[in-house]
Short mmCIF file of C-alpha atoms in Angstrom, two decimals:
data_model
loop_
_atom_site.label_atom_id
_atom_site.label_comp_id
_atom_site.label_asym_id
_atom_site.label_seq_id
_atom_site.Cartn_x
_atom_site.Cartn_y
_atom_site.Cartn_z
CA UNK A 282 30.70 -62.91 41.65
CA UNK A 283 30.29 -61.18 38.30
CA UNK A 284 26.80 -59.94 37.51
CA UNK A 285 25.39 -58.07 34.54
CA UNK A 286 22.07 -56.22 34.41
CA UNK A 287 20.24 -55.27 31.21
CA UNK A 288 18.66 -51.81 30.99
CA UNK A 289 16.77 -50.43 27.95
CA UNK A 290 18.72 -47.69 26.20
CA UNK A 291 15.62 -45.60 25.52
CA UNK A 292 14.83 -45.29 29.25
CA UNK A 293 17.67 -43.24 30.76
CA UNK A 294 16.08 -43.19 34.22
CA UNK A 295 16.24 -47.00 34.34
CA UNK A 296 19.84 -46.92 33.11
CA UNK A 297 20.75 -44.47 35.88
CA UNK A 298 18.98 -46.63 38.45
CA UNK A 299 20.84 -49.71 37.22
CA UNK A 300 24.17 -47.89 37.45
CA UNK A 301 23.39 -46.96 41.05
CA UNK A 302 22.58 -50.58 41.92
CA UNK A 303 24.38 -53.81 42.64
CA UNK A 304 25.31 -55.06 39.17
CA UNK A 305 28.96 -55.42 38.32
CA UNK A 306 28.24 -54.28 34.75
CA UNK A 307 25.17 -52.58 33.30
CA UNK A 308 24.29 -53.66 29.74
CA UNK A 309 22.61 -50.73 28.03
CA UNK A 310 20.47 -52.44 25.42
CA UNK A 311 19.85 -51.00 21.97
CA UNK A 312 18.56 -54.30 20.60
CA UNK A 313 15.70 -56.39 21.98
CA UNK A 314 14.64 -53.96 24.72
CA UNK A 315 13.98 -51.11 22.28
CA UNK A 316 11.00 -50.97 19.91
CA UNK A 317 11.86 -50.44 16.21
CA UNK A 318 10.41 -46.93 16.18
CA UNK A 319 12.52 -45.88 19.16
CA UNK A 320 15.94 -47.00 17.90
CA UNK A 321 17.17 -43.55 16.84
CA UNK A 322 16.18 -41.96 20.13
CA UNK A 323 17.76 -44.80 22.09
CA UNK A 324 21.00 -44.42 20.13
CA UNK A 325 21.07 -40.70 20.94
CA UNK A 326 20.61 -41.51 24.64
CA UNK A 327 23.60 -43.86 24.51
CA UNK A 328 25.74 -41.23 22.81
CA UNK A 329 24.87 -38.83 25.63
CA UNK A 330 25.62 -41.47 28.24
CA UNK A 331 29.02 -42.19 26.73
CA UNK A 332 29.95 -38.52 27.00
CA UNK A 333 30.56 -39.24 30.69
CA UNK A 334 32.89 -41.91 32.14
CA UNK A 335 30.95 -45.18 32.47
CA UNK A 336 33.42 -48.02 33.03
CA UNK A 337 30.65 -50.36 34.24
CA UNK A 338 28.72 -50.11 30.98
CA UNK A 339 28.47 -52.50 28.05
CA UNK A 340 26.41 -51.43 25.06
CA UNK A 341 24.44 -54.13 23.25
CA UNK A 342 24.14 -52.96 19.68
CA UNK A 343 21.76 -54.25 17.03
CA UNK A 344 22.79 -56.93 14.54
CA UNK A 345 25.53 -55.33 12.45
CA UNK A 346 24.13 -57.01 9.34
CA UNK A 347 21.22 -54.57 9.55
CA UNK A 348 21.18 -50.82 8.82
CA UNK A 349 20.26 -50.20 12.46
CA UNK A 350 23.27 -52.14 13.69
CA UNK A 351 25.56 -50.30 11.31
CA UNK A 352 24.18 -46.98 12.55
CA UNK A 353 24.82 -48.10 16.15
CA UNK A 354 28.39 -48.98 15.32
CA UNK A 355 29.10 -45.69 13.54
CA UNK A 356 27.61 -43.64 16.36
CA UNK A 357 28.97 -45.38 19.44
CA UNK A 358 31.93 -47.48 18.29
CA UNK A 359 34.45 -44.64 18.66
CA UNK A 360 32.92 -43.58 21.99
CA UNK A 361 33.14 -46.90 23.86
CA UNK A 362 36.82 -46.71 24.83
CA UNK A 363 37.01 -46.82 28.61
CA UNK A 364 33.77 -48.75 29.02
CA UNK A 365 33.24 -52.46 29.64
CA UNK A 366 32.75 -52.84 25.88
CA UNK A 367 30.25 -53.70 23.18
CA UNK A 368 27.96 -56.72 23.37
CA UNK A 369 27.55 -58.13 19.86
CA UNK A 370 24.29 -60.05 19.28
CA UNK A 371 23.73 -62.88 16.82
CA UNK A 372 27.43 -63.53 16.26
CA UNK A 373 27.97 -65.93 13.37
CA UNK A 374 31.18 -64.71 11.78
CA UNK A 375 34.75 -64.12 12.91
CA UNK A 376 35.17 -61.72 9.99
CA UNK A 377 32.28 -59.57 11.21
CA UNK A 378 33.88 -59.28 14.65
CA UNK A 379 37.14 -58.16 13.08
CA UNK A 380 35.22 -55.46 11.20
CA UNK A 381 33.57 -54.31 14.42
CA UNK A 382 36.97 -54.17 16.10
CA UNK A 383 38.22 -51.88 13.33
CA UNK A 384 35.21 -49.59 13.80
CA UNK A 385 35.66 -49.53 17.58
CA UNK A 386 39.44 -49.58 18.17
CA UNK A 387 40.54 -50.47 21.66
CA UNK A 388 37.06 -51.58 22.73
CA UNK A 389 36.37 -55.00 24.26
CA UNK A 390 33.88 -57.10 22.29
CA UNK A 391 31.48 -59.58 23.90
CA UNK A 392 29.81 -61.69 21.17
CA UNK A 393 26.61 -63.59 21.88
CA UNK A 394 26.00 -66.88 20.08
CA UNK A 395 22.28 -67.12 19.31
CA UNK A 396 21.94 -69.58 16.42
CA UNK A 397 22.91 -73.06 15.32
CA UNK A 398 25.48 -71.60 12.92
CA UNK A 399 26.99 -69.43 15.63
CA UNK A 400 27.22 -72.44 17.91
CA UNK A 401 29.04 -74.45 15.25
CA UNK A 402 31.52 -71.57 14.86
CA UNK A 403 31.85 -70.77 18.57
CA UNK A 404 35.60 -71.32 18.77
CA UNK A 405 36.23 -69.28 15.62
CA UNK A 406 34.14 -66.47 17.08
CA UNK A 407 35.97 -66.68 20.41
CA UNK A 408 39.35 -66.40 18.66
CA UNK A 409 38.31 -63.91 15.95
CA UNK A 410 40.61 -61.12 17.15
CA UNK A 411 42.30 -59.83 20.33
CA UNK A 412 39.33 -57.50 20.99
CA UNK A 413 37.09 -60.46 21.84
CA UNK A 414 37.01 -60.46 25.64
CA UNK A 415 34.25 -62.99 26.30
CA UNK A 416 31.70 -65.18 24.56
CA UNK A 417 28.22 -66.15 25.72
CA UNK A 418 24.87 -67.58 24.70
CA UNK A 419 21.69 -65.77 23.80
CA UNK A 420 19.37 -68.58 24.73
CA UNK A 421 15.99 -67.16 23.68
CA UNK A 422 17.01 -66.84 20.04
CA UNK A 423 18.92 -70.10 20.17
CA UNK A 424 15.85 -71.95 21.46
CA UNK A 425 13.83 -70.61 18.56
CA UNK A 426 16.48 -71.53 16.00
CA UNK A 427 16.88 -75.06 17.36
CA UNK A 428 13.19 -75.64 18.09
CA UNK A 429 14.07 -76.53 21.67
CA UNK A 430 11.17 -76.77 24.10
CA UNK A 431 12.88 -77.40 27.44
CA UNK A 432 16.14 -77.05 29.35
CA UNK A 433 17.54 -80.44 28.38
CA UNK A 434 17.71 -79.38 24.74
CA UNK A 435 20.23 -76.65 25.62
CA UNK A 436 22.63 -78.80 27.65
CA UNK A 437 25.01 -79.46 24.78
CA UNK A 438 24.94 -75.82 23.63
CA UNK A 439 25.82 -74.63 27.12
CA UNK A 440 28.71 -77.06 27.43
CA UNK A 441 29.87 -76.10 23.94
CA UNK A 442 30.12 -72.42 24.84
CA UNK A 443 32.01 -73.18 28.06
CA UNK A 444 34.51 -75.32 26.12
CA UNK A 445 34.89 -72.73 23.35
CA UNK A 446 35.57 -69.95 25.85
CA UNK A 447 38.15 -71.90 27.81
CA UNK A 448 39.84 -73.31 24.68
CA UNK A 449 40.22 -69.73 23.44
CA UNK A 450 41.75 -68.62 26.74
CA UNK A 451 38.75 -66.43 27.55
CA UNK A 452 37.01 -66.14 30.93
CA UNK A 453 34.47 -68.78 31.81
CA UNK A 454 31.22 -67.51 30.25
CA UNK A 455 28.29 -65.99 32.08
CA UNK A 456 24.91 -67.67 31.95
CA UNK A 457 22.19 -66.26 29.75
CA UNK A 458 19.31 -64.42 31.39
CA UNK A 459 16.56 -66.21 33.28
CA UNK A 460 13.44 -64.66 31.82
CA UNK A 461 10.93 -65.70 34.52
CA UNK A 462 12.13 -62.82 36.69
CA UNK A 463 9.61 -63.42 39.49
CA UNK A 464 10.66 -67.07 39.90
CA UNK A 465 13.64 -66.53 42.19
CA UNK A 466 13.71 -70.15 43.38
CA UNK A 467 13.89 -71.34 39.79
CA UNK A 468 16.64 -68.80 39.12
CA UNK A 469 18.68 -70.06 42.07
CA UNK A 470 18.36 -73.68 40.91
CA UNK A 471 19.30 -72.71 37.36
CA UNK A 472 22.36 -70.80 38.61
CA UNK A 473 23.53 -73.78 40.65
CA UNK A 474 23.24 -75.98 37.59
CA UNK A 475 25.09 -73.42 35.49
CA UNK A 476 27.90 -73.15 38.00
CA UNK A 477 28.27 -76.94 37.94
CA UNK A 478 28.60 -76.77 34.13
CA UNK A 479 31.44 -74.25 34.28
CA UNK A 480 29.66 -70.91 33.99
CA UNK A 481 30.73 -68.03 36.23
CA UNK A 482 28.18 -65.35 36.99
CA UNK A 483 25.01 -64.45 35.16
CA UNK A 484 23.18 -61.67 33.35
CA UNK A 485 19.89 -60.42 34.84
CA UNK A 486 16.87 -58.59 33.50
CA UNK A 487 15.61 -57.35 36.89
CA UNK A 488 17.51 -55.99 39.93
CA UNK A 489 15.77 -58.49 42.22
CA UNK A 490 17.65 -61.29 40.45
CA UNK A 491 21.10 -59.96 41.34
CA UNK A 492 21.31 -61.09 45.00
CA UNK A 493 20.07 -64.54 44.00
CA UNK A 494 22.76 -64.84 41.33
CA UNK A 495 25.43 -63.64 43.74
CA UNK A 496 24.40 -66.14 46.39
CA UNK A 497 24.14 -69.08 43.99
CA UNK A 498 27.58 -68.46 42.52
CA UNK A 499 29.31 -67.70 45.83
CA UNK A 500 31.27 -70.77 47.02
CA UNK A 501 29.82 -72.36 50.15
CA UNK A 502 31.88 -72.45 53.33
CA UNK A 503 32.37 -76.21 53.07
CA UNK A 504 33.67 -75.79 49.51
CA UNK A 505 36.07 -73.11 50.70
CA UNK A 506 37.31 -75.29 53.56
CA UNK A 507 37.89 -78.21 51.20
CA UNK A 508 39.76 -75.97 48.75
CA UNK A 509 41.93 -74.56 51.52
CA UNK A 510 42.85 -78.08 52.54
CA UNK A 511 43.84 -78.89 48.96
CA UNK A 512 45.96 -75.74 48.62
CA UNK A 513 47.67 -76.46 51.93
CA UNK A 514 48.76 -79.82 50.49
CA UNK A 515 50.12 -78.22 47.30
CA UNK A 516 53.76 -78.81 46.50
CA UNK A 517 53.84 -82.31 47.88
CA UNK A 518 53.24 -83.95 44.49
CA UNK A 519 50.31 -86.29 43.99
CA UNK A 520 49.03 -87.07 47.49
CA UNK A 521 45.89 -88.37 49.15
CA UNK A 522 44.25 -86.28 51.86
CA UNK A 523 43.01 -87.91 55.09
CA UNK A 524 39.43 -87.88 53.76
CA UNK A 525 40.49 -89.90 50.73
CA UNK A 526 40.58 -87.12 48.15
CA UNK A 527 43.44 -87.40 45.66
CA UNK A 528 45.35 -84.15 45.12
CA UNK A 529 47.43 -83.38 42.05
CA UNK A 530 48.27 -80.20 40.14
CA UNK A 531 44.93 -80.01 38.32
CA UNK A 532 42.99 -80.35 41.58
CA UNK A 533 45.12 -77.61 43.14
CA UNK A 534 44.43 -75.26 40.22
CA UNK A 535 40.71 -75.80 40.61
CA UNK A 536 40.93 -75.21 44.35
CA UNK A 537 42.85 -71.96 43.85
CA UNK A 538 40.24 -70.79 41.34
CA UNK A 539 37.46 -71.45 43.86
CA UNK A 540 39.32 -69.51 46.56
CA UNK A 541 39.78 -66.64 44.11
CA UNK A 542 36.03 -66.67 43.45
CA UNK A 543 35.48 -66.49 47.20
CA UNK A 544 38.07 -63.74 47.70
CA UNK A 545 40.03 -65.90 50.11
CA UNK A 546 43.81 -66.10 50.60
CA UNK A 547 45.50 -68.76 48.50
CA UNK A 548 43.30 -68.12 45.49
CA UNK A 549 44.84 -67.62 42.09
CA UNK A 550 42.82 -67.19 38.94
CA UNK A 551 44.00 -69.52 36.17
CA UNK A 552 45.00 -67.98 32.86
CA UNK A 553 41.98 -66.86 30.88
CA UNK A 554 39.56 -66.64 33.81
CA UNK A 555 40.20 -63.06 34.88
#
């Protein structure tokens, strides 16, 4: 299952440790994880990092509407080719993403929606330009903007981002970070709920969260067996299995996607989920 791990850009030892760990992609963070007075030093560390091949790295820049974000883009935009891309915080404009794409040609962009305005424009952001490779939520900022006090207040926003991603032909989005990093049981429950909503994988802020995310998003053996039964019945038109489940083309597609998630034979990833 896809996993992402944040590491502060101004702490190269932590970045190196993250790169040696279990995360599928390491997000080197120039934004929230770095104090204002350390931004220039952090940027220099990222430039040094990008002098070596780092395909598992995404760089989260600062808001490009700020001088700091513009400095990030000038310094690292041309250097990110061959990496996992640039994570763009506080996305609220398709035009801004197109400008970032021009400053970082050939680099995948991963915008984060973190405000009510961004949420309203989620589909426009997801389809801003071919460089947009994924879209996700930044839930801490979104909570503050919406005045949301608990999980139920984010249900619509989460569904909205899943729909926007899939309507744009992008991969199913990853869940936002779970900030209570010592609460692994809560993380597991949150991941299960996210998977049921259509998310695939999750970003983490601590290495201890990664195995929990992997386990929660890994299809269970009974799910795999049920999907294999569906795929075995494929090609027979709309049929009912012995257990009463109705199988048609849409059910088969979903079963193949689950098998692909599990790395089992018969799996095929639907368009836009790779």
